[in-house]
Coordinates of C-alpha atoms and ligand atoms in Angstrom, one line a residue:
M27 CA 105.9 163.7 167.4
A28 CA 106.5 161.3 170.4
M29 CA 104.4 158.8 170.5
T30 CA 103.6 157.0 173.9
H31 CA 101.7 153.4 174.5
P32 CA 99.1 153.2 176.5
E33 CA 101.2 149.9 178.7
G34 CA 99.2 146.9 177.6
A35 CA 97.8 147.9 174.4
P36 CA 98.5 145.8 172.0
L37 CA 101.4 147.6 169.9
F38 CA 100.4 146.2 165.9
A39 CA 96.9 147.0 165.1
F40 CA 97.2 142.7 163.3
E41 CA 94.8 142.2 160.2
H42 CA 95.2 139.6 158.2
T43 CA 93.8 139.4 154.4
Y44 CA 96.6 136.8 153.7
V45 CA 94.9 134.4 156.0
R46 CA 91.8 135.2 155.2
D47 CA 91.5 135.8 151.6
L48 CA 94.0 132.9 151.0
E49 CA 93.2 129.5 152.3
G50 CA 95.3 126.2 150.9
L51 CA 98.1 128.4 151.0
F52 CA 99.0 128.3 154.7
T53 CA 99.3 126.9 157.9
P54 CA 98.9 128.2 161.1
W55 CA 101.6 127.6 163.4
Q56 CA 103.1 128.6 166.8
A57 CA 106.8 130.5 167.1
A58 CA 109.2 128.2 168.9
T59 CA 109.2 129.9 173.1
A60 CA 112.4 131.6 173.2
P61 CA 114.4 131.0 176.6
A62 CA 115.8 134.6 176.9
P63 CA 114.4 136.9 174.4
R64 CA 117.7 140.0 174.0
L65 CA 117.1 142.8 171.5
L66 CA 120.0 143.4 169.4
A67 CA 118.8 145.3 167.0
L68 CA 116.2 147.8 166.8
N69 CA 115.0 150.1 163.9
T70 CA 113.1 152.9 164.9
T71 CA 112.6 155.1 161.9
L72 CA 110.5 152.0 160.8
A73 CA 108.7 151.5 164.2
V74 CA 107.7 155.2 163.2
E75 CA 106.8 154.7 159.7
L76 CA 104.5 151.6 160.8
G77 CA 102.7 153.4 163.8
I78 CA 104.6 151.9 166.2
D79 CA 106.6 153.3 169.7
P80 CA 109.9 151.9 169.5
D81 CA 109.7 152.9 173.0
A82 CA 107.3 150.2 173.9
L83 CA 109.2 147.8 171.2
R84 CA 111.9 147.8 173.8
T85 CA 109.4 146.7 177.2
P86 CA 109.7 143.0 177.9
A87 CA 105.8 142.9 175.4
G88 CA 107.1 144.4 172.6
V89 CA 110.6 142.3 172.6
A90 CA 107.8 139.1 173.3
T91 CA 105.8 139.4 170.5
L92 CA 108.6 141.2 168.1
V93 CA 110.6 136.9 168.8
G94 CA 107.5 135.4 168.7
N95 CA 106.6 134.7 172.0
S96 CA 103.6 135.9 172.4
T97 CA 100.6 137.0 169.9
E98 CA 99.0 139.4 169.3
P99 CA 94.8 140.3 169.4
G100 CA 94.3 140.4 165.3
S101 CA 97.2 138.2 165.2
T102 CA 97.7 134.8 163.3
P103 CA 100.9 133.0 162.7
V104 CA 101.4 131.2 159.5
A105 CA 104.1 129.0 158.0
Q106 CA 103.6 130.2 153.9
A107 CA 103.0 127.5 151.6
Y108 CA 105.2 128.0 148.5
S109 CA 107.3 125.6 146.0
G110 CA 110.3 127.0 144.0
H111 CA 113.3 126.5 141.7
Q112 CA 116.3 126.2 143.2
F113 CA 119.4 126.5 141.5
G114 CA 117.1 125.3 138.6
G115 CA 115.9 122.7 140.7
Y116 CA 112.4 122.3 141.0
S117 CA 111.0 121.8 144.9
P118 CA 107.2 121.8 144.6
R119 CA 107.4 122.4 148.4
L120 CA 109.4 124.5 150.2
G121 CA 107.3 127.5 152.2
D122 CA 108.8 128.5 155.0
G123 CA 110.5 125.9 157.1
R124 CA 111.4 128.7 160.2
A125 CA 109.4 131.5 159.8
L126 CA 106.0 133.0 160.0
L127 CA 103.8 135.9 158.9
L128 CA 102.6 137.0 162.0
G129 CA 100.3 140.2 159.9
E130 CA 99.7 142.3 158.4
V131 CA 99.2 146.4 160.1
L132 CA 98.7 149.3 157.9
D133 CA 101.6 152.3 157.8
A134 CA 101.4 155.9 158.5
R135 CA 101.3 155.7 154.4
G136 CA 98.0 153.5 154.5
E137 CA 100.0 150.8 153.1
R138 CA 100.0 147.5 153.9
R139 CA 102.9 145.8 155.3
D140 CA 103.6 142.1 156.0
V141 CA 105.2 141.4 159.9
H142 CA 107.1 138.2 159.5
L143 CA 109.7 136.4 162.2
K144 CA 112.5 134.1 160.9
G145 CA 114.7 132.2 162.5
S146 CA 111.0 131.0 164.7
G147 CA 111.3 127.1 165.2
R148 CA 110.3 124.4 162.7
T149 CA 106.8 124.0 161.1
P150 CA 105.8 121.4 159.0
F151 CA 107.3 123.0 156.1
A152 CA 111.3 122.6 158.2
R153 CA 112.6 119.0 156.7
G154 CA 115.7 118.5 158.1
G155 CA 116.3 121.7 158.8
D156 CA 116.2 123.1 163.0
G157 CA 114.0 126.2 162.2
K158 CA 116.3 128.3 163.8
A159 CA 118.2 131.5 163.1
A160 CA 121.6 132.6 164.4
V161 CA 122.5 135.5 165.3
G162 CA 125.6 136.6 162.6
P163 CA 122.8 135.7 159.0
M164 CA 120.1 137.3 160.6
L165 CA 122.5 140.8 161.4
R166 CA 123.6 140.0 158.7
E167 CA 120.1 140.9 156.9
F168 CA 119.4 143.8 158.7
V169 CA 121.9 146.1 157.5
I170 CA 121.9 144.8 153.8
S171 CA 118.7 145.5 153.9
E172 CA 118.7 148.2 155.4
A173 CA 121.6 150.2 153.9
M174 CA 119.8 148.6 150.0
H175 CA 116.5 151.0 151.5
A176 CA 118.7 153.5 152.1
M177 CA 120.3 153.2 148.1
G178 CA 116.5 153.4 147.3
V179 CA 116.4 150.3 146.2
P180 CA 113.0 148.3 146.9
T181 CA 113.6 145.9 149.6
T182 CA 111.9 144.4 152.7
R183 CA 112.6 145.9 155.6
S184 CA 114.0 144.9 159.0
L185 CA 112.5 145.7 162.2
A186 CA 114.4 143.8 164.7
V187 CA 116.7 141.3 165.5
T188 CA 116.3 139.3 168.9
A189 CA 119.3 137.4 170.2
T190 CA 116.5 134.4 171.5
G191 CA 118.8 133.0 174.5
E192 CA 119.6 129.9 172.9
M193 CA 122.7 127.9 171.2
I194 CA 121.9 126.4 167.9
A195 CA 124.6 124.6 165.9
R196 CA 125.5 125.3 162.9
D197 CA 129.0 124.8 162.3
T198 CA 130.2 125.4 165.6
T199 CA 127.6 126.6 168.6
V200 CA 126.4 129.9 167.3
P201 CA 123.5 132.1 169.3
G202 CA 120.3 132.1 168.0
A203 CA 118.6 135.0 166.6
V204 CA 114.8 136.2 165.5
L205 CA 114.2 138.5 163.1
T206 CA 111.1 141.3 162.3
R207 CA 111.0 141.7 158.6
V208 CA 108.5 143.7 157.4
A209 CA 107.7 143.3 154.0
A210 CA 105.3 145.0 151.0
S211 CA 104.1 141.2 151.4
H212 CA 105.7 137.6 150.7
V213 CA 104.2 136.2 148.6
R214 CA 106.8 134.9 145.6
V215 CA 107.0 133.6 142.0
G216 CA 107.0 130.1 144.8
T217 CA 103.8 131.5 145.7
F218 CA 102.2 131.1 142.1
Q219 CA 104.0 127.8 141.2
Y220 CA 102.9 125.9 144.5
A221 CA 98.9 127.3 144.1
A222 CA 99.5 126.6 140.3
A223 CA 100.4 122.4 141.3
L224 CA 97.0 122.5 143.8
D225 CA 94.2 119.8 143.2
D226 CA 92.3 122.8 144.0
P227 CA 91.6 124.9 140.9
T228 CA 90.3 127.7 143.3
V229 CA 93.5 128.6 144.9
L230 CA 95.2 130.3 141.6
P231 CA 92.9 132.8 141.2
R232 CA 92.1 134.0 144.7
L233 CA 96.0 133.8 144.5
A234 CA 96.3 136.0 141.4
D235 CA 93.4 138.7 142.3
Y236 CA 94.6 138.8 145.9
V237 CA 97.9 140.7 144.5
I238 CA 96.2 142.2 141.5
A239 CA 94.9 144.0 144.4
R240 CA 97.5 144.4 146.7
H241 CA 100.4 144.8 144.8
H242 CA 98.7 145.6 141.2
P243 CA 95.5 147.3 140.8
A244 CA 96.0 148.8 138.0
A245 CA 96.0 145.1 136.5
A246 CA 92.4 145.2 137.9
Q247 CA 91.0 147.6 134.5
S248 CA 93.3 146.0 131.5
D249 CA 91.3 143.8 129.4
A250 CA 93.3 140.6 130.8
P251 CA 93.6 141.1 133.8
Y252 CA 96.2 138.1 134.4
L253 CA 97.7 139.6 131.7
G254 CA 98.7 143.2 132.8
L255 CA 99.7 141.1 136.1
L256 CA 102.1 139.3 134.5
Q257 CA 103.4 143.3 132.7
A258 CA 103.1 144.6 136.1
V259 CA 105.5 142.0 137.7
I260 CA 108.0 141.8 134.9
D261 CA 107.8 145.7 135.2
V262 CA 108.9 146.0 138.6
Q263 CA 111.5 143.3 138.8
A264 CA 113.6 145.1 135.5
A265 CA 113.2 148.0 138.4
L266 CA 114.4 146.2 140.9
I267 CA 117.6 144.1 138.7
A268 CA 118.6 147.3 136.9
R269 CA 118.6 149.0 140.4
W270 CA 120.9 145.7 142.3
M271 CA 123.0 146.2 139.0
L272 CA 123.6 149.9 139.5
V273 CA 124.7 149.2 142.5
G274 CA 126.9 146.3 142.0
F275 CA 124.8 143.9 144.7
V276 CA 124.8 139.9 144.2
H277 CA 122.0 138.8 145.8
G278 CA 123.0 134.7 145.1
V279 CA 120.2 132.7 145.4
M280 CA 118.0 134.1 143.3
N281 CA 115.8 130.9 143.0
T282 CA 111.8 131.6 143.0
D283 CA 110.6 131.5 146.1
N284 CA 113.5 134.1 146.3
M285 CA 111.5 136.3 144.2
T286 CA 108.9 138.6 145.6
V287 CA 105.9 139.9 143.0
S288 CA 105.8 143.2 144.5
G289 CA 109.0 143.9 143.4
E290 CA 111.1 144.1 146.5
T291 CA 114.3 142.6 147.3
I292 CA 114.0 139.5 149.3
D293 CA 116.0 136.7 151.5
Y294 CA 119.4 138.1 151.9
G295 CA 121.1 134.8 152.2
P296 CA 124.4 134.5 150.5
C297 CA 124.7 138.4 149.3
A298 CA 127.4 141.0 148.7
F299 CA 128.3 143.4 146.7
M300 CA 130.7 143.6 144.3
D301 CA 134.7 145.3 145.2
A302 CA 136.1 145.3 142.0
Y303 CA 134.0 145.1 139.2
D304 CA 133.1 142.1 137.5
P305 CA 130.4 140.7 136.0
S306 CA 131.0 136.8 137.1
T307 CA 131.7 137.5 140.6
V308 CA 130.2 134.9 142.7
F309 CA 130.2 135.1 146.6
S310 CA 128.4 131.6 147.4
S311 CA 130.1 128.7 148.7
I312 CA 127.3 126.6 147.0
D313 CA 127.0 128.6 143.9
Q314 CA 129.8 126.4 141.6
H315 CA 128.6 127.8 138.2
G316 CA 128.0 131.0 139.0
R317 CA 124.1 130.6 137.9
Y318 CA 123.9 133.6 139.6
A319 CA 126.5 135.4 139.3
F320 CA 126.4 139.4 139.1
G321 CA 126.3 139.5 135.1
N322 CA 123.9 136.8 135.0
Q323 CA 121.2 138.4 137.7
P324 CA 118.9 140.3 134.8
D325 CA 119.0 136.8 132.6
I326 CA 118.3 134.9 135.4
A327 CA 115.5 137.2 136.7
I328 CA 113.7 136.3 133.0
W329 CA 113.7 133.0 133.7
N330 CA 112.3 133.1 136.8
L331 CA 109.5 135.1 135.5
A332 CA 108.8 132.4 132.6
R333 CA 108.1 130.6 135.2
F334 CA 105.5 133.1 137.0
A335 CA 104.2 132.6 133.6
E336 CA 103.4 129.1 133.8
T337 CA 101.5 129.4 136.2
L338 CA 99.4 132.3 134.9
L339 CA 98.5 130.8 131.6
P340 CA 94.9 128.8 132.7
L341 CA 94.3 132.1 133.4
I342 CA 94.9 134.1 130.4
A343 CA 93.1 131.2 128.1
T344 CA 90.7 128.6 128.3
D345 CA 93.5 126.5 126.4
P346 CA 96.2 127.8 128.2
H347 CA 98.1 127.0 124.3
D348 CA 96.3 130.3 123.7
A349 CA 98.3 132.2 126.3
V350 CA 101.9 131.0 125.5
G351 CA 102.1 133.6 122.7
P352 CA 100.4 136.6 124.8
A353 CA 102.7 135.2 127.5
M354 CA 105.8 135.1 125.8
E355 CA 105.3 138.7 123.6
L356 CA 105.3 140.0 127.7
L357 CA 108.5 138.2 128.7
G358 CA 110.0 139.9 125.7
T359 CA 109.6 143.7 126.9
F360 CA 111.6 142.3 129.9
D361 CA 115.1 142.9 128.3
T362 CA 113.4 146.8 126.5
R363 CA 112.6 147.6 130.4
Y364 CA 115.1 146.6 131.9
R365 CA 118.2 148.5 129.7
Q366 CA 115.6 151.6 129.8
H367 CA 115.7 151.5 134.0
W368 CA 119.8 150.4 133.9
N369 CA 120.9 153.1 130.9
D370 CA 118.9 156.0 133.0
G371 CA 120.3 155.0 136.0
M372 CA 124.1 155.3 134.6
R373 CA 123.7 158.4 132.3
A374 CA 122.5 159.7 136.4
K375 CA 125.3 158.0 137.6
L376 CA 127.5 159.2 135.0
G377 CA 126.5 162.5 134.8
L378 CA 125.4 162.6 131.4
P379 CA 122.9 164.6 130.5
D380 CA 119.6 163.5 130.1
G381 CA 116.7 165.1 127.5
L382 CA 119.8 165.6 125.4
V383 CA 119.3 163.8 122.2
D384 CA 122.1 164.9 119.4
E385 CA 124.8 164.0 117.8
A386 CA 127.0 164.2 120.9
A387 CA 124.7 161.1 122.7
A388 CA 125.5 158.6 119.9
G389 CA 128.6 158.5 121.8
D390 CA 127.3 157.7 125.6
E391 CA 126.6 153.9 124.4
S392 CA 130.7 153.6 123.5
L393 CA 131.0 155.8 126.5
V394 CA 129.7 153.5 128.8
T395 CA 130.9 150.1 127.3
D396 CA 134.8 151.7 127.1
L397 CA 134.6 152.3 131.3
L398 CA 132.6 149.3 132.4
H399 CA 135.8 147.4 129.7
Q400 CA 138.0 149.4 131.7
L401 CA 136.5 148.5 135.6
Q402 CA 137.2 145.3 134.6
E403 CA 140.3 144.5 132.5
Q404 CA 142.0 146.1 135.5
R405 CA 140.1 145.5 138.6
I406 CA 138.4 148.8 140.0
D407 CA 136.5 149.0 142.9
Y408 CA 132.9 150.0 141.2
T409 CA 131.8 151.9 144.0
M410 CA 135.2 154.5 145.2
F411 CA 135.5 154.9 140.8
L412 CA 131.8 156.0 140.8
R413 CA 132.0 158.3 143.7
S414 CA 135.4 160.2 142.9
L415 CA 134.1 160.3 139.1
S416 CA 132.4 164.2 140.7
S417 CA 135.6 165.2 141.9
A418 CA 136.2 165.1 138.1
V419 CA 133.5 167.0 137.7
R420 CA 134.8 169.9 139.8
G421 CA 137.7 169.8 138.4
D422 CA 140.4 167.1 139.8
A423 CA 140.3 163.8 138.5
T424 CA 143.5 162.3 140.8
A425 CA 141.4 160.3 142.8
S426 CA 139.4 158.6 139.8
R427 CA 143.3 158.2 138.2
S428 CA 145.3 157.0 140.8
L429 CA 142.7 154.0 140.6
F430 CA 143.7 152.9 137.7
A431 CA 147.9 150.6 137.5
Q432 CA 147.6 151.9 133.0
P433 CA 145.7 155.8 134.1
E434 CA 146.3 156.7 130.6
M435 CA 143.2 154.4 129.3
F436 CA 141.6 156.4 132.4
D437 CA 142.6 159.6 130.8
T438 CA 141.2 159.2 126.9
W439 CA 138.2 158.1 128.6
C440 CA 138.2 160.9 131.0
E441 CA 138.6 163.6 128.9
R442 CA 135.9 162.2 126.5
W443 CA 133.4 161.9 128.7
L444 CA 133.9 165.6 130.4
V445 CA 133.4 166.9 127.0
R446 CA 129.8 165.0 127.3
V447 CA 129.2 165.9 131.2
L448 CA 130.1 169.5 130.6
A449 CA 128.4 170.1 127.1
Q450 CA 126.1 172.7 126.7
G451 CA 127.0 175.0 129.7
R452 CA 126.3 173.0 132.3
D453 CA 126.7 173.6 136.1
P454 CA 129.7 171.5 136.9
H455 CA 128.7 172.2 140.9
A456 CA 125.3 171.2 139.7
V457 CA 126.4 168.1 138.3
A458 CA 128.7 166.7 140.9
A459 CA 125.6 167.4 143.3
A460 CA 124.0 165.6 141.6
M461 CA 126.4 162.5 140.7
D462 CA 127.4 162.3 144.3
A463 CA 123.2 161.6 145.5
V464 CA 123.4 158.7 143.3
N465 CA 126.5 156.9 143.7
P466 CA 127.1 155.8 147.8
V467 CA 130.0 156.5 149.6
Y468 CA 129.6 153.7 151.7
I469 CA 128.2 150.1 151.0
A470 CA 128.2 147.1 153.5
R471 CA 131.8 146.4 152.6
N472 CA 132.2 142.6 153.4
H473 CA 135.1 142.8 155.8
Q474 CA 132.7 145.6 157.7
V475 CA 130.3 143.3 157.3
E476 CA 132.2 140.0 158.5
A477 CA 133.7 142.7 161.4
A478 CA 131.0 143.9 162.7
L479 CA 128.9 140.5 162.8
A480 CA 132.2 138.5 164.5
A481 CA 132.0 141.5 167.0
A482 CA 128.3 141.2 167.7
T483 CA 128.3 136.7 167.8
A484 CA 130.7 137.7 170.7
G485 CA 128.8 140.2 172.6
D486 CA 130.1 143.5 171.5
L487 CA 127.2 145.0 169.0
G488 CA 129.5 148.7 168.8
P489 CA 131.0 147.9 165.0
F490 CA 127.2 146.6 164.3
D491 CA 125.0 149.9 165.4
R492 CA 128.3 151.5 164.0
L493 CA 127.7 150.3 160.6
V494 CA 124.1 150.3 160.5
E495 CA 124.7 154.2 161.1
V496 CA 127.3 154.5 158.1
V497 CA 125.2 152.3 155.6
T498 CA 122.1 154.5 156.1
Q499 CA 123.2 157.4 155.1
P500 CA 125.2 156.1 151.6
F501 CA 125.2 159.4 149.8
T502 CA 127.2 161.9 152.2
E503 CA 130.6 161.9 153.8
R504 CA 131.3 162.4 156.8
P505 CA 134.9 163.3 158.3
G506 CA 136.6 159.8 160.5
L507 CA 134.7 157.3 157.6
A508 CA 137.3 156.8 155.5
D509 CA 137.1 152.5 156.1
Y510 CA 134.6 152.1 154.9
A511 CA 134.4 154.0 151.7
T512 CA 137.1 151.2 150.6
P513 CA 137.5 147.8 149.3
A514 CA 138.6 144.7 151.7
P515 CA 142.6 144.8 152.2
A516 CA 144.4 142.0 150.3
S517 CA 144.5 140.4 153.2
F518 CA 140.8 139.4 153.3
G519 CA 141.1 137.0 150.4
N520 CA 138.2 135.6 148.5
Y521 CA 135.1 136.3 150.0
R522 CA 132.6 133.5 150.8
T523 CA 129.2 133.3 152.1
F524 CA 127.1 130.3 152.3
C525 CA 123.8 129.3 153.1
G526 CA 121.8 127.9 156.0
T527 CA 122.5 129.9 158.2
Ligands
LIG626 P1 116.4 130.3 151.9 O1 117.2 129.4 151.4 O2 117.3 131.0 153.0 O3 115.4 131.3 151.2 O4 115.3 129.1 152.1 C1 115.2 127.7 151.7 C2 113.9 127.4 151.7 O5 114.8 126.6 153.3 C3 112.7 127.2 152.8 O6 111.2 126.5 152.4 C4 113.3 127.6 154.4 O7 112.2 128.5 155.0 C5 113.9 126.4 154.9 N1 115.2 126.6 155.4 C6 116.4 127.3 155.8 N2 117.0 127.4 156.5 C7 116.2 126.4 157.2 C8 116.1 126.2 158.9 N3 116.8 126.2 159.7 N4 115.0 125.2 159.3 C9 114.4 125.2 158.6 N5 113.9 125.3 157.3 C10 114.4 126.0 156.8
LIG627 MG1 113.7 131.8 150.8

């Protein structure tokens, strides 16, 4: 259905329940004026999902809204307040130093979604920062968040990236940009930490009730709603981290201010996808001790959730000491839930039959661990290998086998694995098709991302547009895209990513 937008009418039907209900957790603020805004990327599918005419967003009035130069009716731009443990150290006052929440819209399904700007100028939370963001990193968040979404990973979304027309100082002078981000909400574990530390004791219960109503309404039905809230956040995070681990995603900066209570991935800074399977993979240049290494992500999630649980103690029981036991008990459920999600996901990726609990199923666990061990030992590309397995199910294991320097190990494993996959007369073609639907061909490969961003920063958006097109249909192999399905050439070297973007 084509949408036409009446000229001059507001684009977004903004509401602002956050501002209405959560006094004490924001500061009203205006975006800096972008001198010469120019739309670089627009997510037309997401616009339609939000009930907005994409063509109207391309007009000067639309771009002015996307970059923060004009404020639509119903929008009250605010910088949100939050605290956070950054690399384990507590910062009592972080907040949106360069971002603003414009308001909320109800999408086509009636879901409430935040519309937010990143890179829109200094706010009272900016500390030493310039409040700005560069074109490269904002396009990076756009493409990686949309790739994650296309793979079924819960995430904030990217509606648009708009160049501001201003040059900003980074290592060199680079063009500035604003990302228009859409999220289930921007409430973070750090928001709870901030609320819990305020002198005003009414803020924390208001925040908890707000989050229950907006994200976890089932908790309201529980005898102990705040324990229900804790369990719900544990559950969505266990599911989320399992998805990251299944697609080989390294977030890179899992500080408590970068963990949502909705269960969406947020803040694409130094993140990247792992090539060769290795739990110790770290990309971020500032993560010197590997705190946020690939394999540590589930443990860090529990650590962050423990910080979340601490904020809830005074709500769970009149004497917070009485709340510690029940909260600890719930934190203990993360592990089981995470493993369940991960096992289910890995079984689907390997084409292992589910619901078949027979004697042979007992060997499946070692099938998985033996495989991961081999992938790590022989430094095999995780994504490429998993995708290649469907061909082995169809009868040709050459592609999988050729990835190994010592293919004999693979041969032994493959034989064992195929017995299970094709157990009880399962149809190889149906199994292979189901595997292809969960093993991406195309992920946002580091060298492709870097090449696309370098070209975009120099003014050529062609490679970026193409990369978005490729990674937003990750499961369908298409001709001519082989370069997007292979790891970086050795000459690309060890990939390093940077914060302070
Ligand atoms: P991040 O690592 O992107 O999650 O940011 C951590 C904190 O630093 C948040 O409070 C951000 O708002 C703030 N921040 C990051 N970059 C800037 C910047 N250029 N100017 C102001 N604040 C910033
Ligand atoms: Mg952040």
